[in-house]
Short mmCIF file of C-alpha atoms in Angstrom, two decimals:
data_model
loop_
_atom_site.label_atom_id
_atom_site.label_comp_id
_atom_site.label_asym_id
_atom_site.label_seq_id
_atom_site.Cartn_x
_atom_site.Cartn_y
_atom_site.Cartn_z
CA GLY A 2 120.58 105.37 98.92
CA ALA A 3 116.88 104.47 99.22
CA VAL A 4 116.21 103.95 95.53
CA VAL A 5 113.02 102.39 94.27
CA SER A 6 112.63 101.27 90.68
CA GLN A 7 109.58 100.34 88.65
CA HIS A 8 109.35 98.26 85.52
CA PRO A 9 108.14 98.89 82.94
CA SER A 10 108.07 102.65 82.85
CA ARG A 11 105.44 102.60 80.15
CA VAL A 12 103.15 99.87 78.84
CA ILE A 13 100.44 99.75 76.22
CA CYS A 14 98.14 96.76 76.09
CA LYS A 15 94.92 95.61 74.51
CA SER A 16 91.69 95.52 76.42
CA GLY A 17 91.19 92.21 78.19
CA THR A 18 94.83 91.41 78.73
CA SER A 19 96.68 91.42 82.04
CA VAL A 20 99.65 93.59 82.84
CA LYS A 21 102.24 93.12 85.57
CA ILE A 22 104.16 96.03 87.07
CA GLU A 23 107.20 95.44 89.25
CA CYS A 24 108.40 97.59 92.11
CA ARG A 25 111.86 96.99 93.55
CA SER A 26 113.75 98.52 96.42
CA LEU A 27 117.32 98.53 95.16
CA ASP A 28 119.40 99.26 98.22
CA PHE A 29 117.22 98.48 101.19
CA GLN A 30 114.75 95.92 102.37
CA ALA A 31 111.17 97.06 102.38
CA THR A 32 108.86 95.47 104.89
CA THR A 33 105.99 97.48 103.45
CA MET A 34 105.24 98.63 99.94
CA PHE A 35 102.44 100.85 98.75
CA TRP A 36 100.70 101.19 95.41
CA TYR A 37 99.20 104.48 94.29
CA ARG A 38 97.25 105.51 91.24
CA GLN A 39 97.41 108.96 89.75
CA PHE A 40 94.87 110.37 87.33
CA PRO A 41 95.73 113.41 85.20
CA LYS A 42 95.60 116.61 87.20
CA GLN A 43 94.62 114.69 90.30
CA SER A 44 96.43 113.58 93.37
CA LEU A 45 97.98 110.21 94.07
CA MET A 46 95.42 107.88 95.55
CA LEU A 47 96.54 105.00 97.71
CA MET A 48 95.28 101.73 96.28
CA ALA A 49 96.76 99.16 98.62
CA THR A 50 99.40 98.42 101.19
CA SER A 51 101.39 95.22 101.07
CA ASN A 52 103.53 93.68 103.74
CA GLU A 53 106.09 91.09 102.83
CA GLY A 54 104.69 87.60 103.17
CA SER A 55 101.11 88.59 103.85
CA LYS A 56 98.05 89.62 101.92
CA ALA A 57 97.70 93.18 100.75
CA THR A 58 95.28 95.58 102.38
CA TYR A 59 93.17 97.37 99.83
CA GLU A 60 91.64 100.81 100.19
CA GLN A 61 87.91 101.19 99.99
CA GLY A 62 86.66 101.04 96.43
CA VAL A 63 89.69 99.23 95.02
CA GLU A 64 88.87 95.85 93.51
CA LYS A 65 91.30 93.32 94.88
CA ASP A 66 90.47 90.81 92.17
CA LYS A 67 91.23 93.41 89.54
CA PHE A 68 94.46 94.65 91.06
CA LEU A 69 96.47 91.70 92.32
CA ILE A 70 99.37 92.56 94.58
CA ASN A 71 102.15 90.21 95.54
CA HIS A 72 104.95 91.08 97.94
CA ALA A 73 106.92 87.88 97.91
CA SER A 74 110.26 89.26 99.00
CA LEU A 75 111.64 92.20 100.95
CA THR A 76 112.74 93.90 97.74
CA LEU A 77 109.97 93.15 95.27
CA SER A 78 106.28 93.83 95.01
CA THR A 79 104.20 93.32 91.89
CA LEU A 80 100.89 94.81 90.81
CA THR A 81 98.96 92.86 88.19
CA VAL A 82 96.08 94.59 86.48
CA THR A 83 93.87 91.74 85.37
CA SER A 84 91.61 91.92 82.33
CA ALA A 85 92.57 95.53 81.80
CA HIS A 86 90.10 97.97 80.30
CA PRO A 87 90.56 101.52 79.03
CA GLU A 88 89.35 102.95 82.33
CA ASP A 89 92.34 101.29 84.01
CA SER A 90 94.65 103.54 82.01
CA SER A 91 96.52 105.59 84.55
CA PHE A 92 99.87 106.30 86.15
CA TYR A 93 100.75 103.75 88.80
CA ILE A 94 103.33 104.62 91.44
CA CYS A 95 104.78 102.41 94.12
CA SER A 96 106.60 103.33 97.27
CA ALA A 97 108.59 101.32 99.74
CA ARG A 98 109.18 101.72 103.43
CA PRO A 99 112.15 100.21 105.19
CA ASP A 100 111.90 98.56 108.54
CA PRO A 101 109.78 100.95 110.66
CA THR A 102 112.42 100.94 113.36
CA SER A 103 114.64 102.89 110.98
CA GLY A 104 112.04 105.54 110.32
CA ASN A 105 108.71 105.74 108.59
CA GLU A 106 109.56 107.58 105.41
CA GLN A 107 108.27 106.16 102.15
CA PHE A 108 110.54 106.17 99.09
CA PHE A 109 108.84 106.41 95.73
CA GLY A 110 109.40 104.77 92.39
CA PRO A 111 109.28 106.75 89.12
CA GLY A 112 105.90 105.37 88.13
CA THR A 113 104.46 103.27 85.31
CA ARG A 114 102.22 104.72 82.64
CA LEU A 115 99.58 102.16 81.62
CA THR A 116 97.55 102.71 78.48
CA VAL A 117 94.82 100.22 77.67
CA LEU A 118 93.54 100.34 74.11
CA ALA B 9 88.99 112.13 106.82
CA GLN B 10 91.89 114.39 106.12
CA SER B 11 92.20 116.17 102.78
CA VAL B 12 94.75 118.39 101.07
CA THR B 13 94.10 121.29 98.72
CA GLN B 14 96.65 122.81 96.42
CA PRO B 15 94.74 125.68 94.83
CA ASP B 16 97.18 126.36 92.01
CA ILE B 17 97.38 123.79 89.23
CA HIS B 18 100.09 125.71 87.37
CA ILE B 19 102.48 128.44 88.43
CA THR B 20 105.00 130.21 86.22
CA VAL B 21 107.82 132.25 87.70
CA SER B 22 110.90 133.88 86.25
CA GLU B 23 114.27 132.44 87.08
CA GLY B 24 115.65 134.22 90.12
CA ALA B 25 112.23 135.25 91.37
CA SER B 26 110.75 134.08 94.62
CA LEU B 27 108.26 131.25 94.81
CA GLU B 28 105.39 130.31 97.07
CA LEU B 29 103.27 127.21 96.54
CA ARG B 30 100.11 127.00 98.58
CA CYS B 31 98.83 124.02 100.53
CA ASN B 32 95.82 123.82 102.84
CA TYR B 33 94.76 120.76 104.76
CA SER B 34 91.68 119.60 106.56
CA TYR B 35 92.23 117.62 109.71
CA GLY B 36 90.99 117.89 113.27
CA ALA B 37 94.40 117.97 114.87
CA THR B 38 97.88 118.79 113.65
CA PRO B 39 98.90 116.22 111.08
CA TYR B 40 102.33 115.40 109.82
CA LEU B 41 102.95 117.55 106.74
CA PHE B 42 105.16 116.94 103.73
CA TRP B 43 106.23 118.47 100.45
CA TYR B 44 107.41 116.24 97.60
CA VAL B 45 108.77 117.11 94.18
CA GLN B 46 108.32 114.97 91.09
CA SER B 47 110.42 115.47 87.99
CA PRO B 48 109.68 113.60 84.75
CA GLY B 49 110.95 110.04 84.96
CA GLN B 50 111.83 110.43 88.63
CA GLY B 51 110.12 109.20 91.74
CA LEU B 52 108.65 111.61 94.23
CA GLN B 53 111.43 113.11 96.32
CA LEU B 54 110.84 114.40 99.82
CA LEU B 55 111.71 118.09 100.10
CA LEU B 56 110.83 118.62 103.74
CA LYS B 57 108.49 117.53 106.48
CA TYR B 58 106.91 118.92 109.62
CA PHE B 59 106.05 116.86 112.65
CA SER B 60 106.18 119.34 115.52
CA GLY B 61 108.26 122.16 116.96
CA ASP B 62 109.55 125.10 114.97
CA THR B 63 106.88 126.01 112.44
CA LEU B 64 109.42 127.09 109.84
CA VAL B 65 110.99 124.02 108.30
CA GLN B 66 114.07 123.97 106.14
CA GLY B 67 114.38 121.41 103.40
CA ILE B 68 116.64 120.37 100.60
CA LYS B 69 117.42 122.40 97.48
CA GLY B 70 116.90 125.69 99.30
CA PHE B 71 113.19 125.16 100.00
CA GLU B 72 111.41 126.00 103.22
CA ALA B 73 107.84 125.71 104.41
CA GLU B 74 105.89 127.34 107.18
CA PHE B 75 103.16 125.65 109.16
CA LYS B 76 100.36 127.99 110.18
CA ARG B 77 97.88 126.26 112.42
CA SER B 78 95.37 129.12 112.34
CA GLN B 79 95.18 128.92 108.57
CA SER B 80 95.60 125.13 108.25
CA SER B 81 98.32 125.87 105.77
CA PHE B 82 101.78 124.59 104.96
CA ASN B 83 103.06 126.75 102.11
CA LEU B 84 106.32 126.01 100.34
CA ARG B 85 108.71 128.82 99.57
CA LYS B 86 111.99 129.45 97.84
CA PRO B 87 113.63 132.88 97.69
CA SER B 88 115.22 132.45 94.26
CA VAL B 89 114.02 129.89 91.76
CA HIS B 90 116.39 128.07 89.42
CA TRP B 91 115.43 126.60 86.05
CA SER B 92 116.08 123.14 87.48
CA ASP B 93 113.23 123.65 89.96
CA ALA B 94 110.69 123.20 87.17
CA ALA B 95 108.72 120.13 88.25
CA GLU B 96 105.48 119.11 89.89
CA TYR B 97 105.13 119.64 93.61
CA PHE B 98 102.87 117.72 95.92
CA CYS B 99 101.79 118.53 99.44
CA ALA B 100 100.83 115.55 101.60
CA VAL B 101 99.53 114.88 105.08
CA ALA B 102 99.48 111.92 107.38
CA THR B 103 97.92 111.48 110.77
CA PRO B 104 100.42 110.68 113.50
CA GLU B 105 98.69 107.36 113.99
CA GLU B 106 98.87 106.42 110.32
CA TYR B 107 102.22 107.92 109.47
CA GLY B 108 104.21 105.43 107.50
CA ASN B 109 101.04 103.79 106.38
CA LYS B 110 98.88 106.33 104.68
CA LEU B 111 99.80 109.58 102.98
CA VAL B 112 97.07 111.79 101.57
CA PHE B 113 98.24 113.92 98.67
CA GLY B 114 97.08 117.14 97.12
CA ALA B 115 96.50 117.34 93.38
CA GLY B 116 99.88 118.88 92.74
CA THR B 117 101.17 122.18 91.37
CA ILE B 118 103.18 122.28 88.18
CA LEU B 119 105.94 124.85 88.35
CA ARG B 120 107.26 126.38 85.17
CA VAL B 121 110.35 128.53 85.24
CA LYS B 122 110.91 131.06 82.49
CA SER B 123 114.30 132.50 81.69
#
């Protein structure tokens, strides 16, 4: 149980285009989903927290107009990188947390490798 | 703000040998502490966690970790490594107030297992 998927696993796009990454909780409902970014040889950095049906909360320094997050259902959150540039190339990881009353553990997706040419 | 240091970027051990991965944290009080493992194509999997109580924590896959308050450390150990343990390992902390909302990760340690 507690499986989180991400799609696509890998994407290459041209500079200036937008890319959408999906995060799904497959066997549980996630009231909260998190988006992380991982640079090579660095730790995962939390970008934003999204609660179903409300606006995402972004960490300091993360451009909310650049990284659009939508959490329209209890099993799906999307991250859209708008007008992507080479510096946005990174590994993006989502996690999902079930209803807090059932525990606070986050379950992680396998990540999406974004390469912007 | 809390921070996590994993001093070893890479570690190579022989199959069957013992393993210790180091983790140090910076936080004013005792945080919640976690070890995750990430294999290629897989999501981060929780190996074990420490909230309070016994400072020696047992996890899955034969791993254990010991919390040492005096050293602000939470090192991961395994007495006998298997080839399937080759992966990247992340230590993470959360404050009790933010647990469930904000995990702070170390940079990770890549474990290589040689036969």
